Amino acid sequence: MPDTLTPTAIQAAVTRALADQSVVDMHTHLYPPSFGTPVPHADGKIDPAGLMLWGVDELVTYHYLIAEVFRVVPATKLPYEQFWRMSKREQADHIWKHLFIERSPISEACRGVLTTLKKLGLDVSDRSLEPARKWFAQQDPSKYIDKVMEIANVSSITMTNPVFDDNERNRWLANPRVGDDPRFKAVLRIDPLLRDWPGAARKMSEWGFACSPTIDDKTADNARKFLRHWIDYQKAIYLAVSLPPEWRYPTGTIGDEVFEKVILPVCAERGLPFAMMIGSRLRVNPSLNDAGDMVGYSDVQSVVGLCRDFPQNKFFCTMLARENQHELAVATRKFGNLMLFGCWWFVNNPSLIDEITRMRVELLGTSFIPQHSDARILDQLIYKWDHSRELIGLVLAEKYADAARAGWPVTEAEIRRDVKLFLQGNFQDFLAR
Ligand code: RAT
Ligand code: ZN
């Protein structure tokens, strides 16, 4: 019989296992330097519309913090247009002043900036951003990616590659090797297909894949060709969308046909999962741009219907509303072709991560993906995974202690095996399944 660990030893073993285990981050908005960077750095090559975001000014102007600063300096005092006209550095100074200096940085997004800078060895205790700015300006973007991945202990970064976004799409067209950085994997992001079919059809037609506003055989065929083309071109490892709370399947509308005749057949034929992130109501305050989206209650039964009716397809799913989490976890118990992942965006806060992760372990054991980072700024990998590892560790230590009390010898080797499933294995095995 293996030796069992005591509760204190369990806690220490879980913390060690989580720290040692590298993460395969299944959903980020990060890019390698080949996509350009607007951030001042060592070799000086700046691309104002570049997609690789990193450094202190980007961290401080994360859209979560833009929403927070407009709470304390409302648009009646600083009009939205005036904020958007400021340089990145001026925006960062404004946010730093109002969210870090004039009141304490205790929201999760503020705390994230502090954890990140601290783990990078940068001291902001004198309340100044200048030394950090100087330090970042001396970094080489590619070497800096290695450094961040090492500190965060992340071994692979999954991008989000929206093919209907002209800035991104043109970069893929200009350089077929733009996605070749081995540290990054591509994901074909296709929101317009489900959020705005007529608009998507118009664009695909312009790009040589003739599609009409209704889905006749020719249109379905061309839309499938479009998807296959981009899956191959990006070497995408799955396809993804974010969907509004109102999304339903089936609806008896064109959305059903897009699923049934276009997306799902291509995913099934290529063995690729389809990721659905459900519950984002976009631009409830359009003046805030990316920071203006919010959450709404979604329909888990629509996910159930898809998983049941398309057993040849694999689905990743996460939902934005706290109120959906229990039903979605129960739905996940019913379908081997459904993989639950992450605490997304507005539920990516410590109190909710703790509650959601605890409930998921109780319902699903080790068979889900507890977190993704959703990092938009490279450096955020550091705090997102630091905070998540700590919270996952608290839940796991408690659950292993419960098993030990019930007479099950808990060993360090088995804790390490499970932690590997949580931080990378469940994701990789689901892709390979
Ligand atoms: O979390 C975020 O940064 C959101 O703005 C979204 O990008 C969301 O994660 C998404 O992938 O749609
Ligand atoms: Zn995202």
Short mmCIF file of C-alpha atoms and ligand atoms in Angstrom, two decimals:
data_model
loop_
_atom_site.label_atom_id
_atom_site.label_comp_id
_atom_site.label_asym_id
_atom_site.label_seq_id
_atom_site.Cartn_x
_atom_site.Cartn_y
_atom_site.Cartn_z
CA MET A 1 0.00 0.00 0.00
CA PRO A 2 1.45 3.45 -0.89
CA ASP A 3 2.29 5.86 1.97
CA THR A 4 -0.38 8.47 2.45
CA LEU A 5 0.44 12.15 2.93
CA THR A 6 -0.78 14.12 5.93
CA PRO A 7 -3.07 17.12 5.24
CA THR A 8 -0.15 19.56 5.70
CA ALA A 9 2.04 17.47 3.40
CA ILE A 10 -0.81 17.33 0.88
CA GLN A 11 -1.06 21.12 0.78
CA ALA A 12 2.71 21.41 0.23
CA ALA A 13 2.71 18.67 -2.44
CA VAL A 14 -0.16 20.32 -4.33
CA THR A 15 1.55 23.72 -4.27
CA ARG A 16 4.81 22.14 -5.51
CA ALA A 17 3.07 20.15 -8.23
CA LEU A 18 1.23 23.24 -9.54
CA ALA A 19 4.38 25.36 -9.49
CA ASP A 20 6.43 22.69 -11.30
CA GLN A 21 3.83 21.82 -13.91
CA SER A 22 3.99 23.90 -17.07
CA VAL A 23 0.75 25.15 -18.59
CA VAL A 24 -0.56 24.75 -22.11
CA ASP A 25 -2.70 27.88 -22.19
CA MET A 26 -5.71 27.05 -24.36
CA HIS A 27 -7.09 30.55 -24.95
CA THR A 28 -5.21 33.85 -25.11
CA HIS A 29 -5.16 36.89 -27.38
CA LEU A 30 -1.35 36.90 -27.57
CA TYR A 31 0.88 36.97 -30.66
CA PRO A 32 4.53 36.38 -31.52
CA PRO A 33 6.71 39.29 -32.73
CA SER A 34 6.08 38.31 -36.37
CA PHE A 35 2.67 40.03 -36.03
CA GLY A 36 4.41 43.34 -35.20
CA THR A 37 4.49 45.27 -31.96
CA PRO A 38 3.52 48.88 -31.16
CA VAL A 39 5.62 48.80 -27.96
CA PRO A 40 8.98 50.68 -27.86
CA HIS A 41 11.82 48.16 -27.48
CA ALA A 42 15.51 47.43 -27.95
CA ASP A 43 15.78 47.20 -31.76
CA GLY A 44 13.41 50.14 -32.17
CA LYS A 45 11.17 48.63 -34.88
CA ILE A 46 7.68 49.87 -33.99
CA ASP A 47 4.53 48.84 -35.82
CA PRO A 48 1.68 51.09 -34.59
CA ALA A 49 -1.01 48.53 -35.52
CA GLY A 50 1.10 45.53 -34.45
CA LEU A 51 -0.68 42.81 -32.52
CA MET A 52 1.95 41.73 -29.99
CA LEU A 53 1.07 43.71 -26.85
CA TRP A 54 3.38 43.72 -23.85
CA GLY A 55 5.01 46.08 -21.35
CA VAL A 56 3.87 48.34 -18.56
CA ASP A 57 1.79 50.85 -20.54
CA GLU A 58 -0.18 48.03 -22.19
CA LEU A 59 -0.64 46.32 -18.82
CA VAL A 60 -2.00 49.45 -17.18
CA THR A 61 -4.33 50.19 -20.12
CA TYR A 62 -5.86 46.66 -20.23
CA HIS A 63 -9.52 47.11 -21.17
CA TYR A 64 -10.64 45.78 -17.77
CA LEU A 65 -8.85 48.81 -16.23
CA ILE A 66 -10.27 51.26 -18.77
CA ALA A 67 -13.77 50.27 -17.60
CA GLU A 68 -12.66 50.77 -14.00
CA VAL A 69 -11.13 54.21 -14.55
CA PHE A 70 -14.34 55.53 -16.14
CA ARG A 71 -16.09 54.59 -12.85
CA VAL A 72 -13.97 57.09 -10.94
CA VAL A 73 -13.36 59.73 -13.62
CA PRO A 74 -16.68 59.62 -15.47
CA ALA A 75 -17.16 60.72 -19.06
CA THR A 76 -18.74 63.95 -17.83
CA LYS A 77 -15.25 64.89 -16.55
CA LEU A 78 -13.12 63.24 -19.23
CA PRO A 79 -15.13 62.64 -22.43
CA TYR A 80 -14.60 59.23 -24.04
CA GLU A 81 -13.27 60.77 -27.28
CA GLN A 82 -10.66 62.70 -25.33
CA PHE A 83 -9.48 59.51 -23.61
CA TRP A 84 -9.25 57.63 -26.92
CA ARG A 85 -7.26 60.48 -28.47
CA MET A 86 -4.58 60.26 -25.76
CA SER A 87 -1.35 58.37 -26.44
CA LYS A 88 -0.97 54.96 -24.80
CA ARG A 89 1.43 56.49 -22.31
CA GLU A 90 -1.00 59.29 -21.40
CA GLN A 91 -3.80 56.78 -20.94
CA ALA A 92 -1.54 54.71 -18.68
CA ASP A 93 -0.63 57.81 -16.64
CA HIS A 94 -4.31 58.66 -16.26
CA ILE A 95 -5.22 55.13 -15.09
CA TRP A 96 -2.18 54.88 -12.82
CA LYS A 97 -3.03 58.22 -11.18
CA HIS A 98 -6.68 57.44 -10.54
CA LEU A 99 -6.67 53.69 -9.85
CA PHE A 100 -3.27 53.22 -8.22
CA ILE A 101 -2.30 56.54 -6.61
CA GLU A 102 -5.49 58.33 -5.63
CA ARG A 103 -7.15 55.13 -4.40
CA SER A 104 -5.76 51.69 -3.62
CA PRO A 105 -5.32 49.10 -6.40
CA ILE A 106 -7.41 46.33 -4.88
CA SER A 107 -9.56 45.19 -7.82
CA GLU A 108 -8.42 41.93 -9.44
CA ALA A 109 -7.30 43.74 -12.61
CA CYS A 110 -5.25 46.25 -10.57
CA ARG A 111 -3.79 43.50 -8.41
CA GLY A 112 -2.80 41.71 -11.61
CA VAL A 113 -0.56 44.61 -12.64
CA LEU A 114 1.13 44.55 -9.24
CA THR A 115 1.73 40.77 -9.23
CA THR A 116 3.14 40.93 -12.75
CA LEU A 117 5.59 43.75 -12.06
CA LYS A 118 6.69 42.18 -8.78
CA LYS A 119 7.39 38.80 -10.37
CA LEU A 120 9.35 40.57 -13.11
CA GLY A 121 11.48 42.12 -10.35
CA LEU A 122 10.20 45.66 -10.98
CA ASP A 123 9.57 47.85 -7.96
CA VAL A 124 6.71 50.33 -8.15
CA SER A 125 6.54 50.96 -4.41
CA ASP A 126 7.63 54.58 -5.02
CA ARG A 127 4.39 54.87 -7.11
CA SER A 128 6.27 55.72 -10.34
CA LEU A 129 5.98 53.96 -13.71
CA GLU A 130 9.15 55.50 -15.12
CA PRO A 131 11.75 52.90 -14.03
CA ALA A 132 9.52 50.12 -15.39
CA ARG A 133 9.14 52.00 -18.68
CA LYS A 134 12.91 52.33 -19.02
CA TRP A 135 13.38 48.64 -18.33
CA PHE A 136 10.79 47.55 -20.89
CA ALA A 137 12.27 49.82 -23.56
CA GLN A 138 15.50 47.78 -23.34
CA GLN A 139 13.86 44.40 -23.92
CA ASP A 140 13.93 42.36 -27.08
CA PRO A 141 10.35 41.15 -27.79
CA SER A 142 11.22 37.56 -28.66
CA LYS A 143 13.58 37.06 -25.72
CA TYR A 144 11.01 38.72 -23.51
CA ILE A 145 8.43 36.09 -24.54
CA ASP A 146 10.85 33.39 -23.34
CA LYS A 147 11.31 35.23 -20.06
CA VAL A 148 7.58 35.63 -19.44
CA MET A 149 6.89 32.00 -20.35
CA GLU A 150 9.59 30.93 -17.94
CA ILE A 151 8.31 33.05 -15.03
CA ALA A 152 4.69 32.02 -15.69
CA ASN A 153 5.77 28.42 -16.39
CA VAL A 154 3.71 28.33 -19.58
CA SER A 155 5.02 25.98 -22.27
CA SER A 156 2.59 26.75 -25.09
CA ILE A 157 0.42 29.75 -25.92
CA THR A 158 -2.77 29.33 -27.93
CA MET A 159 -3.63 32.43 -29.95
CA THR A 160 -7.02 33.67 -31.13
CA ASN A 161 -6.90 34.39 -34.87
CA PRO A 162 -9.98 36.24 -36.11
CA VAL A 163 -9.99 35.70 -39.83
CA PHE A 164 -12.60 38.43 -40.41
CA ASP A 165 -10.34 41.06 -38.82
CA ASP A 166 -8.56 42.90 -41.65
CA ASN A 167 -5.50 43.90 -39.66
CA GLU A 168 -4.83 40.30 -38.65
CA ARG A 169 -5.93 38.71 -41.92
CA ASN A 170 -3.62 40.94 -43.96
CA ARG A 171 -0.66 39.90 -41.83
CA TRP A 172 -1.34 36.23 -42.58
CA LEU A 173 -1.67 37.02 -46.29
CA ALA A 174 1.50 39.15 -46.40
CA ASN A 175 3.57 36.46 -44.71
CA PRO A 176 2.41 32.82 -44.85
CA ARG A 177 4.98 32.01 -42.16
CA VAL A 178 3.72 34.65 -39.72
CA GLY A 179 2.26 31.94 -37.47
CA ASP A 180 5.31 29.67 -37.47
CA ASP A 181 6.69 30.58 -34.03
CA PRO A 182 6.79 27.22 -32.21
CA ARG A 183 5.76 28.81 -28.91
CA PHE A 184 2.35 29.74 -30.37
CA LYS A 185 -0.53 27.75 -31.83
CA ALA A 186 -3.33 29.21 -33.95
CA VAL A 187 -7.09 29.06 -33.43
CA LEU A 188 -9.46 29.99 -36.25
CA ARG A 189 -11.88 32.51 -34.77
CA ILE A 190 -15.07 32.92 -36.81
CA ASP A 191 -17.60 34.98 -34.81
CA PRO A 192 -19.18 36.73 -37.87
CA LEU A 193 -20.32 33.37 -39.29
CA LEU A 194 -22.73 33.00 -36.37
CA ARG A 195 -23.23 36.60 -35.27
CA ASP A 196 -23.71 38.17 -38.72
CA TRP A 197 -24.08 35.67 -41.58
CA PRO A 198 -25.01 38.25 -44.31
CA GLY A 199 -21.91 40.33 -43.48
CA ALA A 200 -19.70 37.25 -43.36
CA ALA A 201 -21.14 35.98 -46.68
CA ARG A 202 -20.36 39.34 -48.31
CA LYS A 203 -16.76 39.23 -47.14
CA MET A 204 -16.19 35.60 -48.11
CA SER A 205 -17.54 36.42 -51.57
CA GLU A 206 -15.09 39.33 -51.90
CA TRP A 207 -12.29 36.91 -50.96
CA GLY A 208 -13.22 34.46 -53.73
CA PHE A 209 -15.55 32.10 -51.84
CA ALA A 210 -18.93 33.11 -53.32
CA CYS A 211 -21.61 32.94 -50.63
CA SER A 212 -25.20 34.21 -50.72
CA PRO A 213 -27.30 35.57 -47.84
CA THR A 214 -29.23 32.29 -47.83
CA ILE A 215 -27.45 28.95 -47.54
CA ASP A 216 -27.95 27.06 -50.80
CA ASP A 217 -25.74 24.08 -51.71
CA LYS A 218 -23.16 26.22 -53.52
CA THR A 219 -22.88 28.64 -50.60
CA ALA A 220 -22.48 25.84 -48.05
CA ASP A 221 -19.81 24.27 -50.24
CA ASN A 222 -17.88 27.52 -50.62
CA ALA A 223 -18.14 28.40 -46.93
CA ARG A 224 -16.76 24.95 -46.06
CA LYS A 225 -13.91 25.53 -48.55
CA PHE A 226 -13.21 28.88 -46.88
CA LEU A 227 -12.93 27.21 -43.47
CA ARG A 228 -10.72 24.39 -44.76
CA HIS A 229 -8.47 26.91 -46.49
CA TRP A 230 -7.92 28.93 -43.31
CA ILE A 231 -7.57 25.88 -41.05
CA ASP A 232 -4.74 24.71 -43.27
CA TYR A 233 -3.23 28.15 -43.72
CA GLN A 234 -3.15 28.94 -39.99
CA LYS A 235 -2.54 25.31 -38.93
CA ALA A 236 -5.42 25.91 -36.53
CA ILE A 237 -5.79 23.48 -33.64
CA TYR A 238 -9.48 24.27 -33.09
CA LEU A 239 -12.19 26.72 -34.22
CA ALA A 240 -13.84 29.23 -31.89
CA VAL A 241 -16.59 31.78 -31.45
CA SER A 242 -17.98 33.94 -28.71
CA LEU A 243 -21.77 34.04 -28.67
CA PRO A 244 -24.37 36.35 -27.12
CA PRO A 245 -26.61 35.29 -24.22
CA GLU A 246 -29.52 35.17 -26.68
CA TRP A 247 -27.84 32.46 -28.75
CA ARG A 248 -29.98 29.33 -29.15
CA TYR A 249 -29.75 26.05 -31.04
CA PRO A 250 -31.93 25.13 -32.83
CA THR A 251 -33.76 28.29 -33.78
CA GLY A 252 -35.23 27.42 -37.16
CA THR A 253 -33.18 30.25 -38.68
CA ILE A 254 -30.07 30.51 -40.82
CA GLY A 255 -27.86 30.06 -37.74
CA ASP A 256 -28.88 26.37 -37.60
CA GLU A 257 -27.78 25.90 -41.20
CA VAL A 258 -24.44 27.56 -40.58
CA PHE A 259 -23.84 25.01 -37.83
CA GLU A 260 -25.25 22.00 -39.64
CA LYS A 261 -23.95 22.58 -43.16
CA VAL A 262 -20.77 24.59 -42.66
CA ILE A 263 -19.04 24.59 -39.28
CA LEU A 264 -19.79 21.19 -37.81
CA PRO A 265 -19.11 19.09 -40.93
CA VAL A 266 -15.70 20.73 -41.38
CA CYS A 267 -14.79 20.34 -37.69
CA ALA A 268 -15.86 16.67 -37.75
CA GLU A 269 -13.98 15.87 -40.96
CA ARG A 270 -10.79 17.47 -39.55
CA GLY A 271 -11.26 16.08 -36.02
CA LEU A 272 -11.09 19.63 -34.62
CA PRO A 273 -13.08 20.82 -31.60
CA PHE A 274 -15.41 23.79 -31.85
CA ALA A 275 -15.08 26.21 -28.91
CA MET A 276 -18.11 28.18 -27.77
CA MET A 277 -17.72 31.02 -25.29
CA ILE A 278 -21.25 32.04 -24.49
CA GLY A 279 -22.78 34.99 -22.68
CA SER A 280 -21.00 38.11 -23.97
CA ARG A 281 -23.34 40.99 -24.75
CA LEU A 282 -21.17 43.25 -26.86
CA ARG A 283 -20.90 47.03 -26.58
CA VAL A 284 -23.62 47.78 -24.02
CA ASN A 285 -21.59 50.98 -23.69
CA PRO A 286 -20.16 51.45 -27.20
CA SER A 287 -18.08 54.47 -26.16
CA LEU A 288 -15.89 52.17 -24.08
CA ASN A 289 -14.91 50.02 -27.12
CA ASP A 290 -13.52 46.64 -25.91
CA ALA A 291 -14.22 47.68 -22.33
CA GLY A 292 -17.92 48.19 -23.07
CA ASP A 293 -19.06 44.53 -23.23
CA MET A 294 -21.02 42.81 -20.48
CA VAL A 295 -22.50 39.52 -19.37
CA GLY A 296 -25.91 37.91 -19.83
CA TYR A 297 -27.56 34.62 -18.82
CA SER A 298 -27.21 31.97 -21.53
CA ASP A 299 -28.95 28.76 -22.54
CA VAL A 300 -27.14 25.56 -21.54
CA GLN A 301 -29.81 23.39 -23.20
CA SER A 302 -28.68 24.66 -26.61
CA VAL A 303 -25.20 23.28 -25.86
CA VAL A 304 -26.79 20.01 -24.70
CA GLY A 305 -28.70 19.79 -27.99
CA LEU A 306 -25.55 20.24 -30.06
CA CYS A 307 -23.55 17.69 -28.07
CA ARG A 308 -26.37 15.14 -28.33
CA ASP A 309 -27.23 15.67 -32.00
CA PHE A 310 -23.62 15.85 -33.23
CA PRO A 311 -21.81 13.01 -31.47
CA GLN A 312 -19.06 13.09 -34.12
CA ASN A 313 -18.16 16.64 -33.09
CA LYS A 314 -16.11 17.79 -30.11
CA PHE A 315 -17.06 20.96 -28.24
CA PHE A 316 -15.16 23.19 -25.84
CA CYS A 317 -17.48 25.39 -23.82
CA THR A 318 -17.28 28.14 -21.23
CA MET A 319 -19.93 30.58 -20.09
CA LEU A 320 -19.70 34.10 -18.79
CA ALA A 321 -22.53 34.24 -16.27
CA ARG A 322 -22.01 32.91 -12.77
CA GLU A 323 -25.64 31.74 -12.88
CA ASN A 324 -24.85 29.35 -15.78
CA GLN A 325 -21.93 27.57 -14.15
CA HIS A 326 -23.76 24.81 -12.29
CA GLU A 327 -26.01 23.80 -15.17
CA LEU A 328 -23.07 23.80 -17.57
CA ALA A 329 -21.03 21.56 -15.25
CA VAL A 330 -23.96 19.14 -15.00
CA ALA A 331 -24.34 19.16 -18.80
CA THR A 332 -20.63 18.33 -19.06
CA ARG A 333 -21.22 15.16 -17.02
CA LYS A 334 -23.56 13.93 -19.76
CA PHE A 335 -21.34 14.22 -22.82
CA GLY A 336 -17.87 12.89 -23.49
CA ASN A 337 -17.71 15.19 -26.51
CA LEU A 338 -18.05 18.30 -24.33
CA MET A 339 -15.01 19.77 -22.58
CA LEU A 340 -15.69 22.49 -20.03
CA PHE A 341 -12.96 25.10 -19.73
CA GLY A 342 -11.83 28.19 -17.88
CA CYS A 343 -13.28 30.91 -15.70
CA TRP A 344 -13.93 33.44 -18.40
CA TRP A 345 -13.50 37.22 -18.11
CA PHE A 346 -16.06 38.44 -15.51
CA VAL A 347 -15.92 35.16 -13.58
CA ASN A 348 -12.12 35.22 -13.57
CA ASN A 349 -12.07 36.71 -10.07
CA PRO A 350 -10.72 34.92 -7.00
CA SER A 351 -14.02 34.46 -5.15
CA LEU A 352 -15.71 33.06 -8.25
CA ILE A 353 -12.76 30.96 -9.42
CA ASP A 354 -12.73 29.34 -5.98
CA GLU A 355 -16.47 28.66 -6.02
CA ILE A 356 -16.59 27.48 -9.63
CA THR A 357 -13.48 25.27 -9.44
CA ARG A 358 -14.68 23.64 -6.21
CA MET A 359 -18.07 22.87 -7.75
CA ARG A 360 -16.52 21.55 -10.95
CA VAL A 361 -14.17 19.19 -9.09
CA GLU A 362 -17.12 17.90 -7.06
CA LEU A 363 -19.15 17.23 -10.22
CA LEU A 364 -16.43 16.31 -12.71
CA GLY A 365 -13.39 15.10 -10.75
CA THR A 366 -10.31 15.70 -12.89
CA SER A 367 -12.12 15.74 -16.25
CA PHE A 368 -12.25 19.44 -17.13
CA ILE A 369 -9.87 22.32 -17.91
CA PRO A 370 -9.91 24.62 -14.88
CA GLN A 371 -8.36 27.68 -16.47
CA HIS A 372 -7.19 29.57 -19.51
CA SER A 373 -5.56 32.99 -19.18
CA ASP A 374 -7.37 35.07 -21.82
CA ALA A 375 -4.24 37.24 -21.63
CA ARG A 376 -4.23 40.09 -24.16
CA ILE A 377 -0.94 41.48 -22.97
CA LEU A 378 1.91 39.00 -22.85
CA ASP A 379 3.02 39.89 -19.34
CA GLN A 380 -0.45 39.06 -17.98
CA LEU A 381 0.44 35.37 -18.29
CA ILE A 382 2.46 35.95 -15.13
CA TYR A 383 -0.37 37.12 -12.90
CA LYS A 384 -3.20 35.15 -14.45
CA TRP A 385 -1.39 31.86 -13.85
CA ASP A 386 0.06 32.88 -10.49
CA HIS A 387 -3.38 33.75 -9.14
CA SER A 388 -5.03 30.71 -10.76
CA ARG A 389 -2.43 28.24 -9.51
CA GLU A 390 -2.96 29.50 -5.98
CA LEU A 391 -6.74 29.15 -6.16
CA ILE A 392 -6.72 25.76 -7.88
CA GLY A 393 -4.22 24.63 -5.22
CA LEU A 394 -6.53 25.57 -2.34
CA VAL A 395 -9.39 23.57 -3.83
CA LEU A 396 -7.27 20.52 -4.71
CA ALA A 397 -5.56 20.36 -1.32
CA GLU A 398 -8.95 20.29 0.36
CA LYS A 399 -10.29 17.59 -1.97
CA TYR A 400 -7.22 15.36 -1.55
CA ALA A 401 -7.46 15.80 2.23
CA ASP A 402 -11.10 14.67 2.05
CA ALA A 403 -10.06 11.56 0.09
CA ALA A 404 -7.27 10.85 2.62
CA ARG A 405 -9.75 11.13 5.50
CA ALA A 406 -11.97 8.65 3.67
CA GLY A 407 -9.09 6.15 3.75
CA TRP A 408 -7.54 6.71 0.29
CA PRO A 409 -3.73 6.96 0.45
CA VAL A 410 -2.85 10.19 -1.35
CA THR A 411 0.61 10.20 -2.95
CA GLU A 412 2.71 12.98 -4.41
CA ALA A 413 3.14 11.11 -7.70
CA GLU A 414 -0.62 10.84 -8.13
CA ILE A 415 -1.12 14.51 -7.27
CA ARG A 416 1.43 15.39 -9.97
CA ARG A 417 -0.34 13.16 -12.49
CA ASP A 418 -3.68 14.91 -11.84
CA VAL A 419 -2.19 18.41 -11.91
CA LYS A 420 -0.69 17.64 -15.30
CA LEU A 421 -4.15 16.68 -16.56
CA PHE A 422 -5.57 19.97 -15.29
CA LEU A 423 -2.85 22.25 -16.70
CA GLN A 424 -2.26 20.56 -20.04
CA GLY A 425 -3.30 16.91 -20.45
CA ASN A 426 -7.07 17.35 -20.61
CA PHE A 427 -6.70 19.96 -23.33
CA GLN A 428 -4.16 17.98 -25.36
CA ASP A 429 -5.99 14.68 -24.98
CA PHE A 430 -9.27 16.26 -26.11
CA LEU A 431 -7.56 17.64 -29.22
CA ALA A 432 -6.09 14.22 -29.97
CA ARG A 433 -9.25 12.25 -29.20
O1 RAT B 1 -11.51 38.59 -22.06
C1 RAT B 1 -11.43 39.45 -22.94
O2 RAT B 1 -10.41 40.12 -23.09
C2 RAT B 1 -12.62 39.72 -23.82
O3 RAT B 1 -12.50 40.99 -24.34
C3 RAT B 1 -12.82 38.84 -25.01
O4 RAT B 1 -11.75 38.93 -25.88
C4 RAT B 1 -13.10 37.41 -24.85
O5 RAT B 1 -12.19 36.76 -24.04
C5 RAT B 1 -13.19 36.72 -26.18
O6 RAT B 1 -12.34 35.90 -26.51
O7 RAT B 1 -14.15 37.04 -26.89
ZN ZN B 2 -10.83 35.75 -25.08
#
